mmCIF file of C-alpha atoms in Angstrom:
data_model
loop_
_atom_site.group_PDB
_atom_site.id
_atom_site.type_symbol
_atom_site.label_atom_id
_atom_site.label_comp_id
_atom_site.label_asym_id
_atom_site.label_seq_id
_atom_site.Cartn_x
_atom_site.Cartn_y
_atom_site.Cartn_z
ATOM 1 C CA MET P 5 18.403 26.953 -30.707
ATOM 2 C CA TYR P 6 18.292 30.333 -32.446
ATOM 3 C CA PHE P 7 19.258 33.857 -31.403
ATOM 4 C CA ASN P 8 16.462 36.060 -30.100
ATOM 5 C CA PRO P 9 16.964 39.750 -31.060
ATOM 6 C CA LYS P 10 14.389 40.880 -28.489
ATOM 7 C CA ILE P 11 16.565 39.586 -25.660
ATOM 8 C CA GLU P 12 19.605 41.407 -27.086
ATOM 9 C CA LYS P 13 17.658 44.681 -27.343
ATOM 10 C CA TRP P 14 16.473 44.327 -23.745
ATOM 11 C CA MET P 15 19.984 43.581 -22.500
ATOM 12 C CA HIS P 16 21.462 46.623 -24.282
ATOM 13 C CA SER P 17 18.814 48.812 -22.663
ATOM 14 C CA LYS P 18 19.771 47.553 -19.190
ATOM 15 C CA VAL P 19 23.611 47.437 -19.479
ATOM 16 C CA THR P 20 25.678 50.683 -19.814
ATOM 17 C CA PRO P 21 28.682 50.387 -22.168
ATOM 18 C CA CYS P 22 31.968 50.441 -20.254
ATOM 19 C CA HIS P 23 34.002 51.825 -23.154
ATOM 20 C CA ASN P 24 33.616 55.200 -24.783
ATOM 21 C CA LYS P 25 33.820 53.732 -28.279
ATOM 22 C CA LEU P 26 30.766 51.605 -27.641
ATOM 23 C CA ARG P 27 28.292 54.266 -28.522
ATOM 24 C CA SER P 28 25.146 54.230 -30.474
ATOM 25 C CA GLY P 29 25.743 53.571 -34.186
ATOM 26 C CA GLU P 30 29.365 52.347 -33.775
ATOM 27 C CA LYS P 31 30.024 48.760 -34.712
ATOM 28 C CA GLU P 32 33.677 48.561 -33.673
ATOM 29 C CA GLY P 33 34.223 45.960 -30.995
ATOM 30 C CA LEU P 34 30.680 44.609 -31.241
ATOM 31 C CA VAL P 35 30.016 41.030 -32.114
ATOM 32 C CA GLN P 36 27.457 40.730 -34.849
ATOM 33 C CA TYR P 37 24.953 37.912 -34.636
ATOM 34 C CA GLU P 38 22.948 36.496 -37.442
ATOM 35 C CA ARG P 39 19.599 34.968 -36.779
ATOM 36 C CA VAL P 40 19.500 31.252 -37.402
ATOM 37 C CA PRO P 41 16.325 30.183 -39.167
ATOM 38 C CA LYS P 42 13.934 28.410 -36.889
ATOM 39 C CA PRO P 43 13.514 24.762 -37.859
ATOM 40 C CA GLU P 44 10.137 23.955 -39.293
ATOM 41 C CA THR P 45 8.848 21.546 -36.738
ATOM 42 C CA ASN P 46 5.901 21.379 -34.366
ATOM 43 C CA GLU P 47 8.103 20.675 -31.331
ATOM 44 C CA THR P 48 9.613 23.470 -29.269
ATOM 45 C CA ALA P 49 13.419 23.607 -29.398
ATOM 46 C CA VAL P 50 15.240 22.368 -26.318
ATOM 47 C CA GLY P 51 16.223 25.282 -24.105
ATOM 48 C CA SER P 52 13.965 27.782 -25.876
ATOM 49 C CA THR P 53 12.046 30.129 -23.619
ATOM 50 C CA ASP P 54 9.450 31.016 -26.234
ATOM 51 C CA CYS P 55 6.468 28.857 -25.372
ATOM 52 C CA SER P 56 3.773 31.141 -26.675
ATOM 53 C CA ASP P 57 3.514 29.362 -30.032
ATOM 54 C CA LYS P 58 2.774 25.995 -28.418
ATOM 55 C CA GLU P 59 -0.776 25.594 -27.197
ATOM 56 C CA ILE P 60 -2.180 22.814 -25.082
ATOM 57 C CA ASP P 61 -4.391 20.521 -27.055
ATOM 58 C CA THR P 62 -7.337 19.542 -24.907
ATOM 59 C CA ASP P 63 -8.169 16.661 -27.215
ATOM 60 C CA GLU P 64 -4.736 15.150 -26.608
ATOM 61 C CA VAL P 65 -5.204 15.493 -22.837
ATOM 62 C CA LYS P 66 -8.563 13.766 -23.002
ATOM 63 C CA ALA P 67 -7.086 11.041 -25.172
ATOM 64 C CA ALA P 68 -4.308 10.512 -22.615
ATOM 65 C CA ASP P 69 -6.889 10.267 -19.829
ATOM 66 C CA ASP P 70 -8.839 7.745 -21.857
ATOM 67 C CA ASN P 71 -5.677 5.706 -22.343
ATOM 68 C CA ASP P 72 -5.041 5.769 -18.595
ATOM 69 C CA ASP P 73 -8.595 4.603 -17.964
ATOM 70 C CA LYS P 74 -8.119 1.825 -20.477
ATOM 71 C CA ASP P 75 -4.894 0.707 -18.838
ATOM 72 C CA ALA P 76 -6.570 0.679 -15.414
ATOM 73 C CA SER P 77 -9.470 -1.427 -16.674
ATOM 74 C CA PRO P 78 -9.508 -4.990 -15.324
ATOM 75 C CA PHE P 79 -10.873 -6.222 -18.651
ATOM 76 C CA SER P 80 -7.580 -5.622 -20.500
ATOM 77 C CA MET P 81 -5.580 -8.838 -20.755
ATOM 78 C CA PRO P 82 -1.978 -8.706 -19.428
ATOM 79 C CA GLN P 83 0.938 -9.377 -21.736
ATOM 80 C CA SER P 84 2.880 -12.004 -19.788
ATOM 81 C CA VAL P 85 1.690 -15.589 -19.556
ATOM 82 C CA TRP P 86 1.967 -15.802 -15.758
ATOM 83 C CA LYS P 87 -0.141 -12.654 -15.300
ATOM 84 C CA ARG P 88 -2.745 -14.046 -17.663
ATOM 85 C CA ILE P 89 -2.991 -17.218 -15.581
ATOM 86 C CA LEU P 90 -3.671 -15.115 -12.479
ATOM 87 C CA TRP P 91 -5.927 -12.723 -14.393
ATOM 88 C CA VAL P 92 -8.462 -15.372 -15.452
ATOM 89 C CA PRO P 93 -9.622 -16.565 -11.975
ATOM 90 C CA SER P 94 -9.436 -13.066 -10.479
ATOM 91 C CA LEU P 95 -11.433 -11.412 -13.277
ATOM 92 C CA PRO P 96 -14.898 -11.840 -11.640
ATOM 93 C CA ILE P 97 -13.784 -10.283 -8.337
ATOM 94 C CA MET P 98 -11.846 -7.483 -10.061
ATOM 95 C CA SER P 99 -14.855 -6.733 -12.243
ATOM 96 C CA LEU P 100 -17.166 -6.437 -9.237
ATOM 97 C CA MET P 101 -14.718 -4.199 -7.400
ATOM 98 C CA PHE P 102 -14.171 -2.099 -10.534
ATOM 99 C CA ILE P 103 -17.914 -1.494 -10.763
ATOM 100 C CA THR P 104 -18.708 -0.966 -7.078
ATOM 101 C CA VAL P 105 -15.595 0.911 -5.858
ATOM 102 C CA PRO P 106 -15.017 4.256 -7.642
ATOM 103 C CA ASP P 107 -11.389 5.128 -8.322
ATOM 104 C CA CYS P 108 -11.068 8.496 -6.564
ATOM 105 C CA ARG P 109 -7.601 9.024 -8.054
ATOM 106 C CA LYS P 110 -9.266 10.004 -11.314
ATOM 107 C CA GLU P 111 -10.592 13.497 -11.882
ATOM 108 C CA ARG P 112 -14.237 12.554 -12.308
ATOM 109 C CA TRP P 113 -14.313 10.495 -9.071
ATOM 110 C CA LYS P 114 -12.352 12.816 -6.766
ATOM 111 C CA LYS P 115 -15.445 13.918 -4.865
ATOM 112 C CA CYS P 116 -16.516 10.326 -4.224
ATOM 113 C CA TYR P 117 -13.682 9.449 -1.850
ATOM 114 C CA MET P 118 -16.097 8.715 1.000
ATOM 115 C CA VAL P 119 -17.967 6.265 -1.233
ATOM 116 C CA THR P 120 -14.634 4.624 -2.061
ATOM 117 C CA PHE P 121 -13.765 4.377 1.636
ATOM 118 C CA PHE P 122 -17.162 2.927 2.590
ATOM 119 C CA MET P 123 -17.204 0.390 -0.240
ATOM 120 C CA SER P 124 -13.658 -0.649 0.635
ATOM 121 C CA LEU P 125 -14.817 -1.379 4.185
ATOM 122 C CA VAL P 126 -17.725 -3.395 2.824
ATOM 123 C CA TRP P 127 -15.444 -5.521 0.667
ATOM 124 C CA ILE P 128 -12.928 -6.000 3.490
ATOM 125 C CA SER P 129 -15.721 -7.119 5.810
ATOM 126 C CA GLY P 130 -17.001 -9.577 3.224
ATOM 127 C CA PHE P 131 -13.566 -11.032 2.574
ATOM 128 C CA SER P 132 -12.906 -11.308 6.326
ATOM 129 C CA TYR P 133 -16.159 -13.186 6.915
ATOM 130 C CA LEU P 134 -15.402 -15.530 4.025
ATOM 131 C CA LEU P 135 -11.864 -16.114 5.305
ATOM 132 C CA VAL P 136 -13.015 -16.981 8.834
ATOM 133 C CA TRP P 137 -15.742 -19.270 7.529
ATOM 134 C CA MET P 138 -13.364 -21.167 5.253
ATOM 135 C CA ILE P 139 -10.715 -21.483 7.982
ATOM 136 C CA THR P 140 -13.342 -22.830 10.404
ATOM 137 C CA VAL P 141 -14.614 -25.400 7.915
ATOM 138 C CA ILE P 142 -11.101 -26.565 6.990
ATOM 139 C CA GLY P 143 -10.087 -26.900 10.642
ATOM 140 C CA PHE P 144 -13.256 -28.808 11.501
ATOM 141 C CA THR P 145 -12.800 -31.130 8.516
ATOM 142 C CA LEU P 146 -9.158 -31.897 9.340
ATOM 143 C CA ASN P 147 -9.866 -32.100 13.093
ATOM 144 C CA ILE P 148 -7.553 -29.179 13.871
ATOM 145 C CA PRO P 149 -8.427 -26.990 16.898
ATOM 146 C CA ASP P 150 -9.830 -23.613 15.975
ATOM 147 C CA THR P 151 -7.224 -21.851 18.112
ATOM 148 C CA ILE P 152 -4.401 -23.355 16.041
ATOM 149 C CA MET P 153 -6.128 -22.306 12.831
ATOM 150 C CA GLY P 154 -6.502 -18.835 14.306
ATOM 151 C CA ILE P 155 -2.871 -18.331 15.348
ATOM 152 C CA THR P 156 -1.499 -19.776 12.089
ATOM 153 C CA PHE P 157 -3.499 -19.377 8.883
ATOM 154 C CA LEU P 158 -5.970 -16.754 10.026
ATOM 155 C CA ALA P 159 -3.329 -14.583 11.693
ATOM 156 C CA ALA P 160 -1.058 -14.833 8.662
ATOM 157 C CA GLY P 161 -3.891 -13.956 6.292
ATOM 158 C CA VAL P 162 -4.969 -10.798 8.095
ATOM 159 C CA SER P 163 -1.360 -9.699 8.714
ATOM 160 C CA VAL P 164 -0.282 -9.739 5.060
ATOM 161 C CA PRO P 165 -1.422 -6.115 4.463
ATOM 162 C CA ASP P 166 0.540 -4.963 7.524
ATOM 163 C CA ALA P 167 3.616 -6.804 6.280
ATOM 164 C CA ILE P 168 3.326 -5.162 2.857
ATOM 165 C CA VAL P 169 2.969 -1.695 4.393
ATOM 166 C CA SER P 170 5.985 -2.273 6.652
ATOM 167 C CA LEU P 171 8.005 -3.486 3.657
ATOM 168 C CA LEU P 172 7.125 -0.401 1.597
ATOM 169 C CA VAL P 173 8.013 2.111 4.321
ATOM 170 C CA ALA P 174 11.188 0.190 5.183
ATOM 171 C CA ARG P 175 12.333 0.500 1.565
ATOM 172 C CA GLU P 176 11.871 4.255 1.865
ATOM 173 C CA GLY P 177 14.231 4.268 4.865
ATOM 174 C CA LEU P 178 11.454 4.807 7.438
ATOM 175 C CA GLY P 179 12.355 2.017 9.823
ATOM 176 C CA ASP P 180 10.648 3.675 12.784
ATOM 177 C CA MET P 181 7.374 3.776 10.863
ATOM 178 C CA ALA P 182 7.695 0.092 9.959
ATOM 179 C CA VAL P 183 8.156 -0.915 13.615
ATOM 180 C CA SER P 184 5.387 1.439 14.758
ATOM 181 C CA ASN P 185 3.021 -0.054 12.190
ATOM 182 C CA ALA P 186 3.711 -3.589 13.430
ATOM 183 C CA VAL P 187 3.288 -2.670 17.101
ATOM 184 C CA GLY P 188 0.305 -0.381 16.522
ATOM 185 C CA SER P 189 -1.579 -2.931 14.434
ATOM 186 C CA ASN P 190 -1.204 -5.568 17.162
ATOM 187 C CA VAL P 191 -2.393 -3.144 19.837
ATOM 188 C CA PHE P 192 -5.370 -2.280 17.641
ATOM 189 C CA ASP P 193 -6.177 -5.962 17.061
ATOM 190 C CA ILE P 194 -6.003 -6.866 20.742
ATOM 191 C CA LEU P 195 -7.777 -3.881 22.296
ATOM 192 C CA LEU P 196 -10.346 -2.884 19.693
ATOM 193 C CA CYS P 197 -10.801 -5.901 17.432
ATOM 194 C CA LEU P 198 -11.385 -8.080 20.508
ATOM 195 C CA GLY P 199 -13.009 -5.540 22.832
ATOM 196 C CA PHE P 200 -15.645 -4.179 20.460
ATOM 197 C CA PRO P 201 -17.018 -7.574 19.261
ATOM 198 C CA TRP P 202 -17.139 -8.875 22.834
ATOM 199 C CA PHE P 203 -18.950 -5.720 23.958
ATOM 200 C CA LEU P 204 -21.398 -5.935 21.058
ATOM 201 C CA MET P 205 -22.058 -9.614 21.641
ATOM 202 C CA SER P 206 -22.707 -9.025 25.346
ATOM 203 C CA VAL P 207 -25.145 -6.196 24.612
ATOM 204 C CA VAL P 208 -27.079 -8.256 22.073
ATOM 205 C CA HIS P 209 -27.404 -11.246 24.441
ATOM 206 C CA GLY P 210 -28.409 -9.267 27.514
ATOM 207 C CA MET P 211 -24.944 -8.562 28.955
ATOM 208 C CA GLU P 212 -24.045 -12.245 29.113
ATOM 209 C CA THR P 213 -20.439 -13.341 29.491
ATOM 210 C CA ILE P 214 -18.587 -14.961 26.638
ATOM 211 C CA PRO P 215 -16.567 -18.015 27.756
ATOM 212 C CA VAL P 216 -13.186 -18.771 26.221
ATOM 213 C CA TYR P 217 -12.668 -22.514 25.839
ATOM 214 C CA SER P 218 -8.888 -22.588 25.931
ATOM 215 C CA GLU P 219 -6.571 -22.256 28.896
ATOM 216 C CA GLY P 220 -3.628 -22.475 26.532
ATOM 217 C CA LEU P 221 -4.241 -18.857 25.508
ATOM 218 C CA THR P 222 -2.819 -17.815 28.871
ATOM 219 C CA TYR P 223 0.519 -19.439 28.116
ATOM 220 C CA SER P 224 0.396 -18.236 24.512
ATOM 221 C CA SER P 225 -0.118 -14.682 25.745
ATOM 222 C CA ILE P 226 2.819 -14.995 28.133
ATOM 223 C CA THR P 227 4.967 -16.278 25.267
ATOM 224 C CA LEU P 228 3.833 -13.371 23.088
ATOM 225 C CA LEU P 229 4.716 -10.810 25.760
ATOM 226 C CA SER P 230 8.090 -12.475 26.164
ATOM 227 C CA ASN P 231 8.699 -12.088 22.437
ATOM 228 C CA VAL P 232 7.896 -8.377 22.695
ATOM 229 C CA VAL P 233 10.459 -7.964 25.471
ATOM 230 C CA ILE P 234 13.023 -9.941 23.470
ATOM 231 C CA LEU P 235 12.278 -7.724 20.458
ATOM 232 C CA LEU P 236 13.112 -4.588 22.449
ATOM 233 C CA ILE P 237 16.286 -6.116 23.847
ATOM 234 C CA VAL P 238 17.521 -7.405 20.481
ATOM 235 C CA THR P 239 16.745 -4.099 18.754
ATOM 236 C CA HIS P 240 18.614 -2.188 21.461
ATOM 237 C CA VAL P 241 21.634 -4.490 21.225
ATOM 238 C CA ASN P 242 21.602 -4.091 17.427
ATOM 239 C CA GLY P 243 21.855 -0.318 17.778
ATOM 240 C CA TRP P 244 18.203 0.360 16.885
ATOM 241 C CA LYS P 245 18.865 -0.595 13.270
ATOM 242 C CA LEU P 246 16.919 -2.912 10.987
ATOM 243 C CA ASP P 247 19.156 -5.311 9.062
ATOM 244 C CA LYS P 248 19.262 -8.908 7.853
ATOM 245 C CA LYS P 249 20.594 -10.195 11.156
ATOM 246 C CA LEU P 250 17.681 -8.702 13.076
ATOM 247 C CA GLY P 251 15.233 -10.034 10.485
ATOM 248 C CA VAL P 252 16.559 -13.570 10.878
ATOM 249 C CA ILE P 253 16.295 -13.337 14.677
ATOM 250 C CA LEU P 254 12.688 -12.153 14.481
ATOM 251 C CA MET P 255 11.730 -14.956 12.109
ATOM 252 C CA ILE P 256 13.320 -17.502 14.463
ATOM 253 C CA LEU P 257 11.317 -16.035 17.358
ATOM 254 C CA TYR P 258 8.146 -16.339 15.298
ATOM 255 C CA VAL P 259 8.812 -20.005 14.570
ATOM 256 C CA ILE P 260 9.486 -20.670 18.274
ATOM 257 C CA PHE P 261 6.245 -18.933 19.242
ATOM 258 C CA MET P 262 4.206 -20.879 16.686
ATOM 259 C CA VAL P 263 5.656 -24.195 17.846
ATOM 260 C CA LEU P 264 5.016 -23.477 21.544
ATOM 261 C CA ALA P 265 1.489 -22.153 20.926
ATOM 262 C CA SER P 266 0.597 -25.195 18.819
ATOM 263 C CA LEU P 267 1.943 -27.567 21.488
ATOM 264 C CA TYR P 268 -0.151 -25.763 24.108
ATOM 265 C CA GLU P 269 -3.326 -26.114 22.041
ATOM 266 C CA LEU P 270 -2.620 -29.762 21.197
ATOM 267 C CA ASN P 271 -2.428 -30.560 24.936
ATOM 268 C CA ILE P 272 1.178 -31.717 24.705
ATOM 269 C CA PHE P 273 2.209 -29.897 27.898
ATOM 270 C CA GLY P 274 -1.065 -30.645 29.694
ATOM 271 C CA TYR P 275 -4.808 -30.482 29.274
ATOM 272 C CA PHE P 276 -5.415 -26.921 28.096
ATOM 273 C CA HIS P 277 -7.787 -27.179 25.147
ATOM 274 C CA PRO P 278 -11.065 -29.139 25.468
ATOM 275 C CA PRO P 279 -12.300 -31.149 22.476
ATOM 276 C CA THR P 280 -14.373 -29.422 19.838
ATOM 277 C CA CYS P 281 -18.116 -29.344 20.555
ATOM 278 C CA LYS P 282 -20.278 -31.854 18.735
ATOM 279 C CA SER P 283 -22.335 -30.639 15.809
ATOM 280 C CA LYS P 284 -24.935 -32.028 13.433
ATOM 281 C CA TYR P 285 -22.230 -32.767 10.883
ATOM 282 C CA ASP P 286 -20.496 -35.373 13.111
#
């Protein structure tokens, strides 16, 4: 910090002396200031308003951007041992996504946000197809009905992104957005993710019907609707607040639903699910 005489001169020109002795040329009653030498350093003093001497170095900005790009590169090895163990098997996929999906957060890729969106959809579609194929093969190998694989592993796999989003917004205090995300995603999955493929399949095969080989889905749907009603009742009783008690209740309801749905599909309560069709691999 050092005294700026220009500010003092400007202040004296704006303020009228309130005492007759404080006239031009009289030093009585005035506090004399001496200018403190400015420290010889390249950094601007804290609290100083004089920023004209400090110029922005474009080379430093570019170097900082290059460092950010280097940090975002999937080819840089993490520091911790656990992250390195996860980094090795995920390196091929991360490399492909790094090459094919432009990072529109960076300045040079800002105009390519539509390409980022389209390539993200392509990768999501590919991962979804691979997930369904692997779940089908595992269920067929272990002689597990496809409906059970769908309501357990497949449903949990595709719902992980929704759970992460709900967790993030709940941490920000947006409980209504977390609940709306959970309800809205299920409505989207039921109405659009089932309606559009069925419509497309019927159009391709000459408007043929698509049979559903499981009567247990009727009881599973009734159980699901009952859970939705219970969710509204429990949330209302809890004062429309999200807390640990409500979380425990919802997890218990999920376990009850999974047990009942699995018993339906395993024909424990009756003959609901026919045996899997024969294939050339039998």
